[in-house]
Structures are given as C-alpha cells and as structure tokens.
CSV table of N, CA and C in Angstrom, one decimal:
chain,number,residue,atom,x,y,z
I,1,UNK,N,-45.0,-1.8,-17.7
I,1,UNK,CA,-46.3,-2.4,-17.9
I,1,UNK,C,-46.2,-3.9,-17.8
I,2,UNK,N,-45.3,-4.5,-18.5
I,2,UNK,CA,-45.1,-6.0,-18.5
I,2,UNK,C,-44.8,-6.5,-17.0
I,3,UNK,N,-44.0,-5.7,-16.3
I,3,UNK,CA,-43.7,-6.1,-15.0
I,3,UNK,C,-44.9,-6.1,-14.1
I,4,UNK,N,-45.7,-5.1,-14.2
I,4,UNK,CA,-47.0,-5.0,-13.4
I,4,UNK,C,-47.9,-6.1,-13.7
I,5,UNK,N,-48.1,-6.5,-14.9
I,5,UNK,CA,-48.9,-7.6,-15.3
I,5,UNK,C,-48.4,-8.9,-14.7
I,6,UNK,N,-47.1,-9.2,-14.9
I,6,UNK,CA,-46.5,-10.4,-14.4
I,6,UNK,C,-46.6,-10.4,-12.9
I,7,UNK,N,-46.3,-9.3,-12.3
I,7,UNK,CA,-46.3,-9.2,-10.8
I,7,UNK,C,-47.7,-9.6,-10.3
I,8,UNK,N,-48.7,-9.1,-10.8
I,8,UNK,CA,-50.1,-9.3,-10.3
I,8,UNK,C,-50.5,-10.8,-10.6
I,9,UNK,N,-50.1,-11.3,-11.8
I,9,UNK,CA,-50.4,-12.7,-12.1
I,9,UNK,C,-49.7,-13.6,-11.0
I,10,UNK,N,-48.5,-13.3,-10.8
I,10,UNK,CA,-47.7,-14.2,-9.8
I,10,UNK,C,-48.3,-14.0,-8.4
I,11,UNK,N,-48.6,-12.8,-8.0
I,11,UNK,CA,-49.2,-12.5,-6.7
I,11,UNK,C,-50.5,-13.3,-6.5
I,12,UNK,N,-51.4,-13.2,-7.5
I,12,UNK,CA,-52.6,-13.9,-7.4
I,12,UNK,C,-52.4,-15.4,-7.4
I,13,UNK,N,-51.4,-15.9,-8.2
I,13,UNK,CA,-51.1,-17.3,-8.2
I,13,UNK,C,-50.7,-17.8,-6.8
I,14,UNK,N,-49.8,-17.0,-6.1
I,14,UNK,CA,-49.3,-17.5,-4.8
I,14,UNK,C,-50.4,-17.5,-3.8
I,15,UNK,N,-51.3,-16.5,-3.8
I,15,UNK,CA,-52.5,-16.5,-2.9
I,15,UNK,C,-53.3,-17.7,-3.1
I,16,UNK,N,-53.7,-18.0,-4.4
I,16,UNK,CA,-54.5,-19.2,-4.7
I,16,UNK,C,-53.7,-20.5,-4.3
I,17,UNK,N,-52.4,-20.5,-4.5
I,17,UNK,CA,-51.6,-21.7,-4.2
I,17,UNK,C,-51.7,-21.9,-2.7
I,18,UNK,N,-51.5,-20.9,-1.9
I,18,UNK,CA,-51.5,-21.0,-0.4
I,18,UNK,C,-52.9,-21.5,0.1
I,19,UNK,N,-53.9,-20.9,-0.4
I,19,UNK,CA,-55.3,-21.4,0.0
I,19,UNK,C,-55.5,-22.8,-0.4
I,20,UNK,N,-55.2,-23.2,-1.7
I,20,UNK,CA,-55.4,-24.5,-2.2
I,20,UNK,C,-54.6,-25.5,-1.4
I,21,UNK,N,-53.4,-25.3,-1.1
I,21,UNK,CA,-52.5,-26.2,-0.4
I,21,UNK,C,-52.9,-26.3,1.0
I,22,UNK,N,-53.5,-25.3,1.6
I,22,UNK,CA,-54.0,-25.4,3.0
I,22,UNK,C,-55.0,-26.5,3.1
I,23,UNK,N,-55.9,-26.7,2.1
I,23,UNK,CA,-56.9,-27.7,2.1
I,23,UNK,C,-56.4,-29.1,1.6
I,24,UNK,N,-55.2,-29.1,1.0
I,24,UNK,CA,-54.7,-30.4,0.5
I,24,UNK,C,-53.4,-30.8,1.1
I,25,UNK,N,-53.3,-30.7,2.4
I,25,UNK,CA,-52.0,-31.0,3.1
I,25,UNK,C,-51.5,-32.4,3.0
I,26,UNK,N,-52.4,-33.3,2.8
I,26,UNK,CA,-52.0,-34.7,2.7
I,26,UNK,C,-51.7,-35.3,1.3
I,27,UNK,N,-51.9,-34.4,0.3
I,27,UNK,CA,-51.7,-34.9,-1.1
I,27,UNK,C,-50.3,-34.5,-1.6
I,28,UNK,N,-49.4,-35.5,-1.4
I,28,UNK,CA,-48.0,-35.3,-1.7
I,28,UNK,C,-47.7,-35.0,-3.2
I,29,UNK,N,-48.5,-35.7,-4.1
I,29,UNK,CA,-48.3,-35.5,-5.5
I,29,UNK,C,-48.7,-34.1,-5.9
I,30,UNK,N,-49.8,-33.6,-5.4
I,30,UNK,CA,-50.2,-32.2,-5.7
I,30,UNK,C,-49.2,-31.2,-5.1
I,31,UNK,N,-48.7,-31.5,-4.0
I,31,UNK,CA,-47.7,-30.6,-3.4
I,31,UNK,C,-46.4,-30.5,-4.2
I,32,UNK,N,-46.0,-31.6,-4.7
I,32,UNK,CA,-44.8,-31.6,-5.6
I,32,UNK,C,-45.1,-30.9,-6.9
I,33,UNK,N,-46.2,-31.1,-7.5
I,33,UNK,CA,-46.6,-30.4,-8.7
I,33,UNK,C,-46.6,-28.9,-8.5
I,34,UNK,N,-47.3,-28.4,-7.4
I,34,UNK,CA,-47.3,-27.0,-7.1
I,34,UNK,C,-46.0,-26.5,-6.8
I,35,UNK,N,-45.1,-27.2,-6.2
I,35,UNK,CA,-43.8,-26.8,-5.8
I,35,UNK,C,-43.0,-26.5,-7.1
I,36,UNK,N,-43.1,-27.4,-8.1
I,36,UNK,CA,-42.4,-27.1,-9.4
I,36,UNK,C,-43.0,-25.9,-10.1
I,37,UNK,N,-44.3,-25.8,-10.1
I,37,UNK,CA,-44.9,-24.6,-10.7
I,37,UNK,C,-44.4,-23.4,-10.0
I,38,UNK,N,-44.3,-23.4,-8.7
I,38,UNK,CA,-43.8,-22.2,-8.0
I,38,UNK,C,-42.4,-21.9,-8.3
I,39,UNK,N,-41.5,-22.9,-8.5
I,39,UNK,CA,-40.1,-22.7,-8.9
I,39,UNK,C,-40.1,-22.0,-10.3
I,40,UNK,N,-40.9,-22.5,-11.2
I,40,UNK,CA,-41.0,-21.8,-12.5
I,40,UNK,C,-41.5,-20.4,-12.4
I,41,UNK,N,-42.5,-20.2,-11.6
I,41,UNK,CA,-43.1,-18.8,-11.4
I,41,UNK,C,-42.1,-17.9,-10.8
I,42,UNK,N,-41.3,-18.3,-9.9
I,42,UNK,CA,-40.2,-17.5,-9.3
I,42,UNK,C,-39.2,-17.1,-10.3
I,43,UNK,N,-38.7,-18.1,-11.1
I,43,UNK,CA,-37.7,-17.8,-12.2
I,43,UNK,C,-38.3,-16.8,-13.2
I,44,UNK,N,-39.5,-17.0,-13.6
I,44,UNK,CA,-40.1,-16.1,-14.6
I,44,UNK,C,-40.2,-14.7,-14.0
I,45,UNK,N,-40.6,-14.6,-12.7
I,45,UNK,CA,-40.7,-13.3,-12.0
I,45,UNK,C,-39.4,-12.6,-12.0
I,46,UNK,N,-38.3,-13.3,-11.6
I,46,UNK,CA,-37.0,-12.6,-11.6
I,46,UNK,C,-36.5,-12.3,-13.0
I,47,UNK,N,-36.8,-13.1,-13.9
I,47,UNK,CA,-36.4,-12.9,-15.3
I,47,UNK,C,-37.1,-11.6,-15.8
I,48,UNK,N,-38.4,-11.4,-15.6
I,48,UNK,CA,-39.1,-10.2,-16.0
I,48,UNK,C,-38.6,-9.0,-15.2
I,49,UNK,N,-38.4,-9.2,-13.9
I,49,UNK,CA,-37.8,-8.0,-13.1
I,49,UNK,C,-36.5,-7.6,-13.7
I,50,UNK,N,-35.6,-8.6,-13.9
I,50,UNK,CA,-34.3,-8.2,-14.5
I,50,UNK,C,-34.4,-7.6,-15.8
I,51,UNK,N,-35.3,-8.1,-16.7
I,51,UNK,CA,-35.4,-7.5,-18.0
I,51,UNK,C,-36.0,-6.1,-17.9
I,52,UNK,N,-36.8,-5.8,-17.0
I,52,UNK,CA,-37.4,-4.4,-16.9
I,52,UNK,C,-36.5,-3.5,-16.2
I,53,UNK,N,-35.7,-3.9,-15.2
I,53,UNK,CA,-34.9,-3.0,-14.4
I,53,UNK,C,-33.5,-2.7,-15.0
I,54,UNK,N,-33.0,-3.5,-16.0
I,54,UNK,CA,-31.7,-3.3,-16.6
I,54,UNK,C,-31.9,-2.7,-18.0
I,55,UNK,N,-31.1,-1.7,-18.3
I,55,UNK,CA,-31.1,-1.1,-19.6
I,55,UNK,C,-30.4,-2.0,-20.5
I,56,UNK,N,-30.8,-2.0,-21.8
I,56,UNK,CA,-30.0,-2.7,-22.8
I,56,UNK,C,-28.7,-2.0,-23.1
I,57,UNK,N,-27.8,-2.7,-23.6
I,57,UNK,CA,-26.5,-2.1,-23.9
I,57,UNK,C,-26.7,-1.1,-25.1
I,58,UNK,N,-26.2,0.1,-24.9
I,58,UNK,CA,-26.3,1.1,-25.9
I,58,UNK,C,-27.4,2.1,-25.8
I,59,UNK,N,-28.3,1.8,-24.9
I,59,UNK,CA,-29.4,2.7,-24.6
I,59,UNK,C,-29.0,3.8,-23.7
I,60,UNK,N,-29.2,5.0,-24.0
I,60,UNK,CA,-28.8,6.2,-23.2
I,60,UNK,C,-30.0,7.0,-22.8
C-alpha cells in the first residue's frame, strides 16, 4: 500500500516536473531547485521500495 502511494506521488511529480521545466528552459535557479527536489524524490522512492521489498530480520 505505501509503495503504491509513494510510487504514484513520484510518478505524478515527475510528469509535472517535465512539463514545468519544458516551459522554463532558461531559468537556471528553478532548474537547480527542481534537480535537488528530484534527487530527494529518487532517494525516497528507493528507500520505500527497499523497505517494502525486503523482509525484516526474524520474519518468516
């Protein structure tokens, strides 16, 4: 459940990001800001994926 929610939030974010940045190609400050937000989003996405896909120690 958590993975699905985070996945769709990140997927929608990346679509909005691509559309927004298409219209703001010359704004370097905005591009740097969105780049750092994307780095954080990717880290959060992998963190949630790892947490969902790996069993905790001792769970059988």
